[in-house]
């Protein structure tokens, strides 16, 4: 039969194990809440194929954050991309977001840059309220290329 000391030691070991498991669950659950960073959203009127959760957000080539969430916007036409900017950089009205490919792999990231003087605002119009500050967007280079090809083909047909 086990002695009182052995029972106490086993009970203490089990209690410490349970306490450590609870502390680990709480720590892992709180880690996302305690992250620093400011959330912004941008809306694209094109395919975001290749963009995924935790894809980088770069400002002129420097990684400043990550993509938190991608979903269809409330209007059912646009794609909403929520970004976490983790460097403390405040994004103002001159910042514009664009999808850029990483290479030939098909992966995509969000590139932020300043709007050039005189550049028109090509971001889609929103007819609903966004829960985060909105960063303007512009079509990706590949989207512009396909749009230009469509225009050329339409002109040739007519």
Backbone as ProteinMPNN parsed JSONL, in Angstrom:
{"seq_chain_A": "XXXXXXXXXXXXXXXXXXXXXXXXXXXXXXXXXXXXXXXXXXXXXXXXXXXXXXXXXXXXXXXXXXXXXXXXXXXXXXXXXXXXXXXXXXXXXXXXXXXXXXXXXXXXXXXXXXXXXXXXXXXXXXXXXXXXXXXXXXXXXXXXXXXXXXXXXXXXXX", "coords_chain_A": {"N_chain_A": [[0.823, -1.171, 0.0], [0.447, 2.282, -0.742], [2.258, 4.914, 0.731], [1.415, 7.815, 2.755], [3.08, 9.935, 2.074], [3.909, 9.294, -0.531], [1.43, 9.366, -1.875], [0.834, 12.08, -1.531], [2.961, 13.262, -2.977], [2.481, 12.33, -5.614], [-0.045, 13.477, -6.037], [0.624, 16.203, -5.817], [2.328, 16.422, -8.014], [0.529, 15.902, -10.151], [-1.267, 18.043, -9.784], [0.453, 20.228, -10.261], [1.075, 19.732, -12.932], [-1.447, 20.052, -14.18], [-1.881, 22.754, -13.565], [0.234, 23.932, -15.007], [-0.563, 23.241, -17.62], [-2.972, 24.684, -17.859], [-1.967, 27.29, -17.569], [-0.376, 27.406, -19.891], [-2.322, 27.228, -21.905], [-3.777, 29.584, -21.445], [-1.741, 31.476, -21.888], [-1.09, 31.017, -24.611], [-3.544, 31.654, -25.762], [-3.799, 34.359, -25.113], [-1.701, 35.496, -26.451], [-2.166, 36.494, -29.065], [-3.864, 38.594, -28.488], [-2.289, 40.329, -27.028], [-0.489, 41.255, -28.865], [1.396, 43.806, -30.438], [0.44, 46.461, -32.594], [-1.383, 48.015, -35.263], [-4.544, 47.819, -36.756], [-5.596, 47.802, -40.127], [-7.699, 48.112, -42.997], [-8.069, 47.142, -46.403], [-9.518, 47.277, -49.642], [-10.004, 45.272, -52.448], [-10.721, 45.143, -55.923], [-10.346, 42.888, -57.471], [-8.926, 39.644, -58.184], [-7.49, 37.969, -55.415], [-5.865, 35.831, -55.476], [-3.332, 33.749, -54.296], [-2.621, 35.35, -52.198], [-2.417, 35.07, -48.755], [-3.368, 34.296, -45.34], [-1.234, 35.701, -42.94], [0.532, 36.548, -44.889], [3.142, 38.718, -46.018], [3.128, 42.275, -45.362], [4.388, 44.976, -46.941], [6.259, 47.995, -46.887], [7.484, 49.855, -49.296], [9.26, 47.763, -49.827], [10.158, 46.98, -47.328], [9.375, 44.878, -44.701], [6.57, 45.412, -42.778], [4.404, 44.443, -41.499], [1.626, 42.119, -41.427], [-0.817, 40.088, -43.147], [-3.936, 39.682, -41.741], [-6.59, 38.828, -42.053], [-8.678, 37.653, -44.687], [-11.461, 38.228, -46.629], [-14.713, 38.176, -48.223], [-16.155, 41.274, -48.91], [-18.8, 43.218, -47.339], [-20.522, 44.118, -49.347], [-20.466, 42.16, -51.242], [-19.031, 42.269, -53.577], [-16.417, 43.227, -53.479], [-13.114, 42.401, -52.216], [-12.088, 42.076, -48.967], [-9.241, 42.889, -47.152], [-7.624, 42.54, -44.211], [-5.092, 44.082, -42.427], [-2.307, 43.904, -40.214], [-0.342, 46.294, -38.93], [2.725, 46.387, -37.664], [4.856, 47.988, -36.91], [4.474, 50.46, -35.83], [4.18, 52.474, -37.59], [2.147, 54.954, -38.806], [-0.471, 54.892, -41.033], [-1.33, 57.134, -43.489], [-3.516, 59.216, -45.545], [-2.159, 59.315, -47.941], [-1.089, 56.882, -48.527], [-1.099, 53.945, -50.482], [-2.312, 50.734, -51.348], [-1.202, 47.769, -53.0], [-1.328, 44.702, -54.805], [1.362, 42.517, -55.137], [3.399, 40.16, -56.875], [5.438, 37.548, -55.431], [7.333, 36.058, -56.758], [7.878, 33.634, -59.243], [6.29, 31.782, -58.141], [3.615, 32.183, -57.573], [2.768, 33.201, -55.224], [1.63, 36.026, -53.325], [2.01, 39.349, -52.049], [1.168, 42.226, -50.001], [1.866, 45.386, -51.052], [2.762, 48.493, -49.861], [2.78, 51.929, -50.608], [3.614, 55.382, -51.198], [1.257, 57.585, -52.64], [1.755, 58.87, -55.826], [2.307, 62.285, -56.822], [-0.466, 63.767, -58.38], [-1.452, 61.356, -59.233], [-4.29, 59.438, -60.02], [-7.066, 58.453, -57.895], [-7.632, 55.174, -57.725], [-8.965, 53.372, -56.214], [-11.628, 51.17, -55.219], [-14.999, 52.333, -54.804], [-16.601, 52.595, -51.665], [-19.626, 51.591, -50.245], [-20.367, 51.18, -47.683], [-19.681, 51.025, -44.147], [-16.457, 50.626, -42.745], [-14.856, 48.579, -40.298], [-12.258, 49.076, -39.558], [-9.608, 51.549, -40.067], [-9.393, 52.642, -43.453], [-7.246, 51.799, -46.101], [-6.348, 53.109, -49.154], [-6.53, 51.479, -52.36], [-4.983, 50.157, -55.341], [-5.152, 48.796, -58.672], [-3.363, 45.751, -59.403], [-0.252, 45.295, -61.201], [-0.383, 43.199, -63.068], [-3.107, 42.974, -63.382], [-3.661, 45.45, -64.552], [-2.313, 45.06, -66.968], [-3.81, 42.944, -68.17], [-6.267, 44.286, -68.414], [-5.574, 46.312, -70.229], [-4.945, 44.72, -72.448], [-7.488, 43.673, -72.975], [-8.816, 46.026, -73.743], [-7.411, 46.643, -76.108], [-8.072, 44.415, -77.678], [-10.843, 44.788, -77.897], [-10.886, 47.189, -79.341], [-9.721, 46.31, -81.704], [-11.68, 44.539, -82.596], [-13.769, 46.276, -83.158]], "CA_chain_A": [[0.0, 0.0, 0.0], [1.235, 3.498, -0.867], [2.279, 5.728, 1.948], [0.841, 9.153, 2.647], [4.065, 10.777, 1.408], [3.848, 8.967, -1.956], [0.17, 9.904, -2.385], [0.969, 13.527, -1.567], [3.888, 13.596, -4.066], [1.773, 12.099, -6.877], [-1.087, 14.507, -6.12], [1.285, 17.472, -6.089], [2.81, 16.344, -9.394], [-0.638, 16.032, -11.031], [-1.773, 19.407, -9.648], [1.393, 21.116, -10.971], [0.894, 19.486, -14.365], [-2.698, 20.697, -14.595], [-1.667, 24.202, -13.49], [1.075, 24.307, -16.147], [-1.374, 23.128, -18.829], [-3.901, 25.826, -17.868], [-1.167, 28.488, -17.827], [0.023, 27.381, -21.301], [-3.505, 27.534, -22.719], [-4.055, 31.01, -21.285], [-0.657, 32.216, -22.536], [-1.259, 30.913, -26.059], [-4.747, 32.384, -26.122], [-3.59, 35.797, -24.94], [-0.576, 35.993, -27.246], [-2.69, 37.298, -30.17], [-4.474, 39.801, -27.939], [-1.235, 41.208, -26.531], [0.389, 41.688, -29.944], [1.33, 45.222, -30.764], [0.104, 46.688, -33.989], [-2.603, 48.722, -35.613], [-5.245, 47.136, -37.839], [-6.114, 48.577, -41.249], [-8.297, 47.264, -44.027], [-8.062, 47.636, -47.769], [-10.485, 46.552, -50.462], [-9.547, 45.056, -53.821], [-11.736, 44.77, -56.901], [-9.675, 41.924, -58.333], [-8.619, 38.392, -57.497], [-6.366, 37.987, -54.483], [-5.283, 34.494, -55.538], [-1.934, 33.741, -53.886], [-2.493, 36.081, -50.936], [-2.915, 34.238, -47.672], [-3.22, 34.783, -43.971], [0.176, 35.852, -42.554], [1.358, 37.06, -45.982], [3.756, 39.973, -45.568], [2.74, 43.612, -45.8], [5.655, 45.695, -47.057], [6.266, 49.402, -47.262], [8.649, 50.082, -50.148], [10.165, 46.625, -49.731], [10.477, 46.651, -45.939], [8.253, 44.211, -44.066], [6.08, 46.199, -41.641], [3.239, 43.814, -40.911], [1.157, 40.873, -42.029], [-2.241, 39.998, -43.436], [-4.619, 39.012, -40.637], [-7.835, 38.197, -42.486], [-9.138, 37.907, -46.056], [-12.85, 37.801, -46.762], [-15.543, 38.942, -49.145], [-16.71, 42.444, -48.227], [-20.251, 43.196, -47.107], [-21.294, 44.359, -50.564], [-20.418, 40.958, -52.062], [-18.291, 42.526, -54.817], [-15.01, 43.503, -53.193], [-12.396, 41.524, -51.297], [-11.566, 42.821, -47.817], [-7.987, 42.378, -46.599], [-7.289, 43.209, -42.951], [-3.648, 44.036, -42.21], [-1.782, 44.353, -38.935], [0.907, 47.033, -39.106], [3.363, 46.123, -36.372], [6.035, 48.815, -36.681], [4.126, 51.758, -35.267], [4.005, 53.407, -38.696], [0.746, 55.345, -39.0], [-0.765, 55.011, -42.463], [-2.177, 58.287, -43.746], [-4.313, 59.184, -46.77], [-1.284, 59.237, -49.115], [-0.633, 55.501, -48.693], [-1.932, 53.137, -51.361], [-1.95, 49.318, -51.306], [-1.236, 47.072, -54.285], [-0.892, 43.312, -54.739], [2.564, 42.25, -55.926], [3.841, 38.761, -56.782], [6.734, 37.305, -54.802], [8.207, 35.548, -57.812], [7.109, 32.818, -60.178], [5.583, 30.756, -57.364], [2.197, 32.495, -57.472], [2.499, 33.85, -53.939], [1.41, 37.466, -53.451], [2.055, 40.116, -50.808], [0.593, 43.572, -50.113], [2.897, 46.425, -51.107], [2.27, 49.838, -49.54], [3.652, 52.983, -51.111], [2.981, 56.699, -51.225], [0.635, 57.948, -53.915], [2.54, 59.866, -56.558], [1.535, 63.517, -57.06], [-1.263, 63.757, -59.594], [-1.96, 60.016, -59.527], [-5.713, 59.363, -59.671], [-7.47, 57.456, -56.901], [-8.237, 54.051, -58.433], [-9.543, 52.422, -55.268], [-13.072, 51.027, -55.409], [-15.851, 53.114, -53.902], [-17.246, 51.803, -50.616], [-20.949, 52.072, -49.861], [-20.6, 50.663, -46.343], [-18.693, 51.468, -43.155], [-15.441, 49.631, -42.408], [-14.556, 48.59, -38.861], [-10.884, 49.563, -39.387], [-9.263, 52.601, -41.025], [-9.258, 52.094, -44.803], [-6.117, 52.193, -46.933], [-6.735, 53.079, -50.566], [-5.849, 50.432, -53.131], [-4.958, 50.324, -56.784], [-5.027, 47.49, -59.325], [-2.006, 45.216, -59.55], [0.323, 45.475, -62.529], [-0.885, 42.154, -63.951], [-4.495, 43.334, -63.661], [-3.593, 46.545, -65.529], [-1.906, 44.472, -68.245], [-4.955, 42.25, -68.747], [-7.261, 45.29, -68.786], [-5.085, 46.935, -71.461], [-5.116, 43.751, -73.534], [-8.917, 43.637, -73.288], [-9.126, 47.239, -74.504], [-6.826, 46.496, -77.446], [-8.882, 43.433, -78.405], [-12.127, 45.428, -78.208], [-10.658, 48.145, -80.42], [-9.494, 45.553, -82.934], [-12.967, 43.988, -83.02], [-14.591, 47.332, -83.731]], "C_chain_A": [[0.878, 1.248, 0.0], [1.155, 4.319, 0.414], [1.676, 7.108, 1.682], [1.78, 10.091, 1.879], [4.031, 10.548, -0.096], [2.573, 9.53, -2.57], [0.235, 11.421, -2.519], [1.848, 13.955, -2.743], [3.209, 13.426, -5.425], [0.694, 13.163, -7.075], [-0.507, 15.874, -6.44], [1.775, 17.531, -7.53], [1.649, 16.542, -10.379], [-1.185, 17.455, -10.978], [-0.864, 20.404, -10.375], [1.256, 20.953, -12.483], [-0.357, 20.159, -14.904], [-2.539, 22.218, -14.588], [-0.805, 24.687, -14.647], [0.288, 24.245, -17.454], [-2.34, 24.299, -18.946], [-3.151, 27.12, -18.175], [-0.736, 28.544, -19.298], [-1.144, 27.731, -22.212], [-3.837, 29.024, -22.641], [-2.998, 31.839, -22.007], [-0.798, 32.175, -24.046], [-2.494, 31.68, -26.528], [-4.569, 33.885, -26.053], [-2.508, 36.345, -25.858], [-1.049, 36.837, -28.417], [-3.284, 38.61, -29.664], [-3.397, 40.807, -27.538], [-0.278, 41.684, -27.615], [0.264, 43.184, -30.151], [0.958, 45.341, -32.238], [-1.233, 47.367, -34.144], [-3.231, 47.999, -36.801], [-5.765, 48.145, -38.858], [-6.776, 47.603, -42.211], [-8.164, 47.959, -45.375], [-8.97, 46.736, -48.584], [-9.985, 46.483, -51.892], [-10.717, 44.637, -54.693], [-11.102, 43.86, -57.952], [-9.401, 40.664, -57.521], [-7.416, 38.573, -56.582], [-5.733, 36.597, -54.395], [-3.796, 34.565, -55.218], [-1.669, 34.511, -52.604], [-3.11, 35.227, -49.842], [-2.774, 34.918, -46.331], [-1.744, 34.703, -43.603], [1.088, 36.184, -43.724], [1.949, 38.395, -45.546], [3.073, 41.211, -46.141], [4.026, 44.417, -45.784], [5.419, 47.142, -47.446], [7.575, 49.665, -47.986], [9.708, 48.999, -49.961], [10.525, 46.19, -48.329], [9.236, 46.048, -45.288], [7.838, 44.979, -42.814], [4.876, 45.555, -40.968], [2.868, 42.542, -41.642], [-0.34, 40.965, -42.279], [-2.887, 39.163, -42.339], [-5.828, 38.219, -41.135], [-8.135, 38.598, -43.921], [-10.558, 37.375, -46.153], [-13.556, 38.642, -47.816], [-16.185, 40.076, -48.353], [-18.231, 42.348, -48.137], [-21.074, 43.389, -48.37], [-21.289, 43.159, -51.508], [-19.639, 41.118, -53.343], [-16.786, 42.651, -54.586], [-14.429, 42.447, -52.263], [-11.774, 42.395, -50.214], [-10.32, 42.121, -47.303], [-7.678, 43.2, -45.357], [-5.809, 42.985, -42.684], [-3.316, 44.512, -40.806], [-0.439, 45.007, -39.197], [1.596, 47.057, -37.751], [4.547, 47.022, -36.052], [5.735, 50.148, -36.027], [3.973, 52.822, -36.331], [2.517, 53.697, -38.864], [0.516, 55.569, -40.488], [-1.731, 56.174, -42.669], [-2.884, 58.15, -45.091], [-3.463, 59.08, -48.028], [-0.804, 57.824, -49.402], [-1.628, 54.748, -49.573], [-1.395, 51.705, -51.364], [-2.103, 48.703, -52.693], [-0.753, 45.644, -54.069], [0.308, 43.131, -55.655], [2.958, 40.79, -55.783], [5.218, 38.655, -56.144], [7.75, 36.862, -55.85], [7.356, 34.76, -58.781], [6.285, 31.751, -59.462], [4.077, 30.982, -57.306], [1.828, 33.128, -56.147], [2.452, 35.365, -54.138], [1.558, 38.107, -52.076], [1.443, 41.487, -51.063], [1.73, 44.577, -50.025], [2.235, 47.775, -50.837], [3.278, 50.852, -50.049], [2.896, 54.305, -51.052], [2.402, 56.942, -52.614], [1.469, 59.047, -54.561], [1.691, 61.114, -56.803], [0.806, 63.446, -58.407], [-1.817, 62.395, -59.971], [-3.43, 59.933, -59.123], [-5.98, 58.274, -58.632], [-8.241, 56.357, -57.616], [-8.879, 53.038, -57.496], [-11.051, 52.346, -55.464], [-13.851, 51.839, -54.375], [-16.545, 52.182, -52.916], [-18.59, 52.418, -50.277], [-21.362, 51.508, -48.498], [-19.482, 51.151, -45.439], [-17.733, 50.321, -42.841], [-15.115, 49.726, -40.921], [-13.148, 49.085, -38.56], [-10.643, 50.727, -40.336], [-8.948, 51.978, -42.395], [-8.042, 52.687, -45.493], [-6.577, 52.068, -48.377], [-5.962, 51.971, -51.283], [-5.841, 50.815, -54.598], [-4.758, 48.956, -57.417], [-3.568, 47.056, -59.438], [-1.543, 45.406, -60.99], [-0.215, 44.432, -63.514], [-2.342, 42.425, -64.318], [-4.55, 44.467, -64.685], [-3.242, 46.01, -66.91], [-3.083, 43.774, -68.918], [-6.048, 43.221, -69.181], [-6.851, 45.985, -70.085], [-5.236, 46.004, -72.653], [-6.582, 43.637, -73.947], [-9.324, 44.855, -74.115], [-8.609, 47.148, -75.93], [-7.664, 45.533, -78.285], [-10.242, 44.016, -78.788], [-11.989, 46.451, -79.336], [-10.425, 47.444, -81.751], [-10.794, 44.971, -83.477], [-13.836, 45.053, -83.674], [-13.871, 47.959, -84.897]], "O_chain_A": [[1.921, 1.28, 0.653], [0.117, 4.393, 1.073], [1.461, 7.503, 0.536], [1.32, 10.944, 1.119], [4.116, 11.506, -0.865], [2.61, 10.106, -3.657], [-0.25, 11.984, -3.501], [1.515, 14.916, -3.438], [3.345, 14.286, -6.295], [0.544, 13.691, -8.177], [-1.072, 16.622, -7.239], [1.655, 18.562, -8.192], [1.791, 17.287, -11.349], [-1.531, 18.02, -12.016], [-1.355, 21.322, -11.032], [1.316, 21.934, -13.225], [-0.324, 20.769, -15.973], [-3.009, 22.895, -15.502], [-1.079, 25.744, -15.215], [0.455, 25.112, -18.311], [-2.507, 24.85, -20.034], [-3.631, 27.95, -18.947], [-0.731, 29.622, -19.892], [-0.968, 28.457, -23.19], [-4.142, 29.65, -23.657], [-3.338, 32.815, -22.675], [-0.641, 33.203, -24.703], [-2.471, 32.292, -27.596], [-5.14, 34.612, -26.866], [-2.412, 37.561, -26.025], [-0.39, 37.824, -28.747], [-3.208, 39.629, -30.351], [-3.586, 42.013, -27.699], [0.652, 42.438, -27.326], [-0.822, 43.755, -30.053], [1.153, 44.409, -33.018], [-2.096, 47.3, -33.269], [-2.534, 47.612, -37.739], [-6.299, 49.196, -38.503], [-6.452, 46.415, -42.232], [-8.15, 49.186, -45.469], [-9.166, 45.568, -48.248], [-9.594, 47.492, -52.478], [-11.589, 43.88, -54.267], [-11.296, 44.04, -59.154], [-9.622, 40.635, -56.31], [-6.447, 39.247, -56.933], [-5.145, 36.233, -53.377], [-3.075, 35.366, -55.813], [-0.617, 34.349, -51.987], [-4.218, 34.717, -50.003], [-2.147, 35.97, -46.203], [-1.079, 33.72, -43.932], [2.308, 36.112, -43.58], [1.32, 39.128, -44.783], [2.523, 41.194, -47.242], [4.681, 44.535, -44.748], [4.517, 47.468, -48.217], [8.642, 49.694, -47.373], [10.905, 49.286, -49.94], [11.137, 45.138, -48.148], [8.163, 46.65, -45.324], [8.642, 45.176, -41.902], [4.379, 46.072, -39.967], [3.672, 41.962, -42.373], [-1.035, 41.803, -41.704], [-2.43, 38.059, -42.044], [-6.065, 37.091, -40.702], [-7.882, 39.733, -44.327], [-10.83, 36.226, -45.808], [-13.056, 39.683, -48.242], [-16.699, 39.862, -47.255], [-18.856, 41.504, -48.779], [-22.195, 42.888, -48.465], [-22.04, 43.146, -52.483], [-19.585, 40.181, -54.14], [-15.985, 42.222, -55.417], [-15.159, 41.7, -51.61], [-11.029, 43.332, -50.504], [-10.332, 40.917, -47.047], [-7.491, 44.414, -45.44], [-5.326, 41.853, -42.709], [-3.965, 45.414, -40.275], [0.501, 44.346, -39.638], [1.105, 47.675, -36.806], [5.188, 46.839, -35.016], [6.658, 50.894, -35.7], [3.665, 53.97, -36.01], [1.72, 52.776, -39.044], [1.229, 56.346, -41.124], [-2.819, 56.195, -42.093], [-2.853, 57.083, -45.705], [-3.999, 58.782, -49.095], [-0.168, 57.592, -50.43], [-2.841, 54.896, -49.425], [-0.184, 51.487, -51.381], [-3.0, 49.06, -53.456], [0.129, 45.401, -53.245], [0.277, 43.542, -56.815], [2.866, 40.231, -54.691], [6.057, 39.544, -56.291], [8.91, 37.272, -55.804], [6.24, 35.164, -59.108], [5.655, 30.912, -60.107], [3.333, 30.047, -57.012], [0.687, 33.551, -55.963], [3.139, 35.914, -54.999], [1.264, 37.481, -51.058], [1.225, 41.867, -52.213], [2.466, 44.612, -49.039], [1.269, 48.149, -51.503], [4.487, 50.652, -49.933], [1.678, 54.328, -50.875], [2.985, 56.552, -53.625], [1.837, 60.028, -53.914], [0.476, 61.006, -56.973], [1.397, 63.108, -59.432], [-2.577, 62.285, -60.933], [-3.785, 60.314, -58.008], [-5.225, 57.31, -58.508], [-9.368, 56.572, -58.062], [-9.293, 51.964, -57.932], [-11.684, 53.336, -55.832], [-13.42, 52.007, -53.234], [-17.019, 51.109, -53.291], [-18.688, 53.623, -50.048], [-22.549, 51.376, -48.201], [-18.455, 51.636, -45.915], [-18.158, 49.176, -42.691], [-15.099, 50.817, -40.351], [-12.863, 49.474, -37.427], [-11.38, 50.892, -41.308], [-8.318, 50.923, -42.478], [-7.825, 53.899, -45.48], [-7.129, 51.043, -48.775], [-4.875, 51.581, -50.856], [-6.596, 51.683, -55.036], [-4.246, 48.046, -56.766], [-2.663, 47.883, -59.553], [-2.352, 45.65, -61.885], [-0.473, 44.755, -64.674], [-2.765, 42.137, -65.438], [-5.39, 44.449, -65.585], [-3.804, 46.453, -67.911], [-3.331, 43.986, -70.105], [-6.691, 43.005, -70.209], [-7.694, 46.221, -70.95], [-5.611, 46.439, -73.743], [-6.885, 43.518, -75.134], [-10.086, 44.732, -75.074], [-9.306, 47.54, -76.865], [-7.936, 45.796, -79.456], [-10.737, 43.763, -79.886], [-12.873, 46.566, -80.186], [-10.87, 47.915, -82.797], [-10.987, 44.916, -84.691], [-14.556, 44.77, -84.632], [-14.396, 48.878, -85.525]]}, "name": "protein", "num_of_chains": 1, "seq": "XXXXXXXXXXXXXXXXXXXXXXXXXXXXXXXXXXXXXXXXXXXXXXXXXXXXXXXXXXXXXXXXXXXXXXXXXXXXXXXXXXXXXXXXXXXXXXXXXXXXXXXXXXXXXXXXXXXXXXXXXXXXXXXXXXXXXXXXXXXXXXXXXXXXXXXXXXXXXX"}
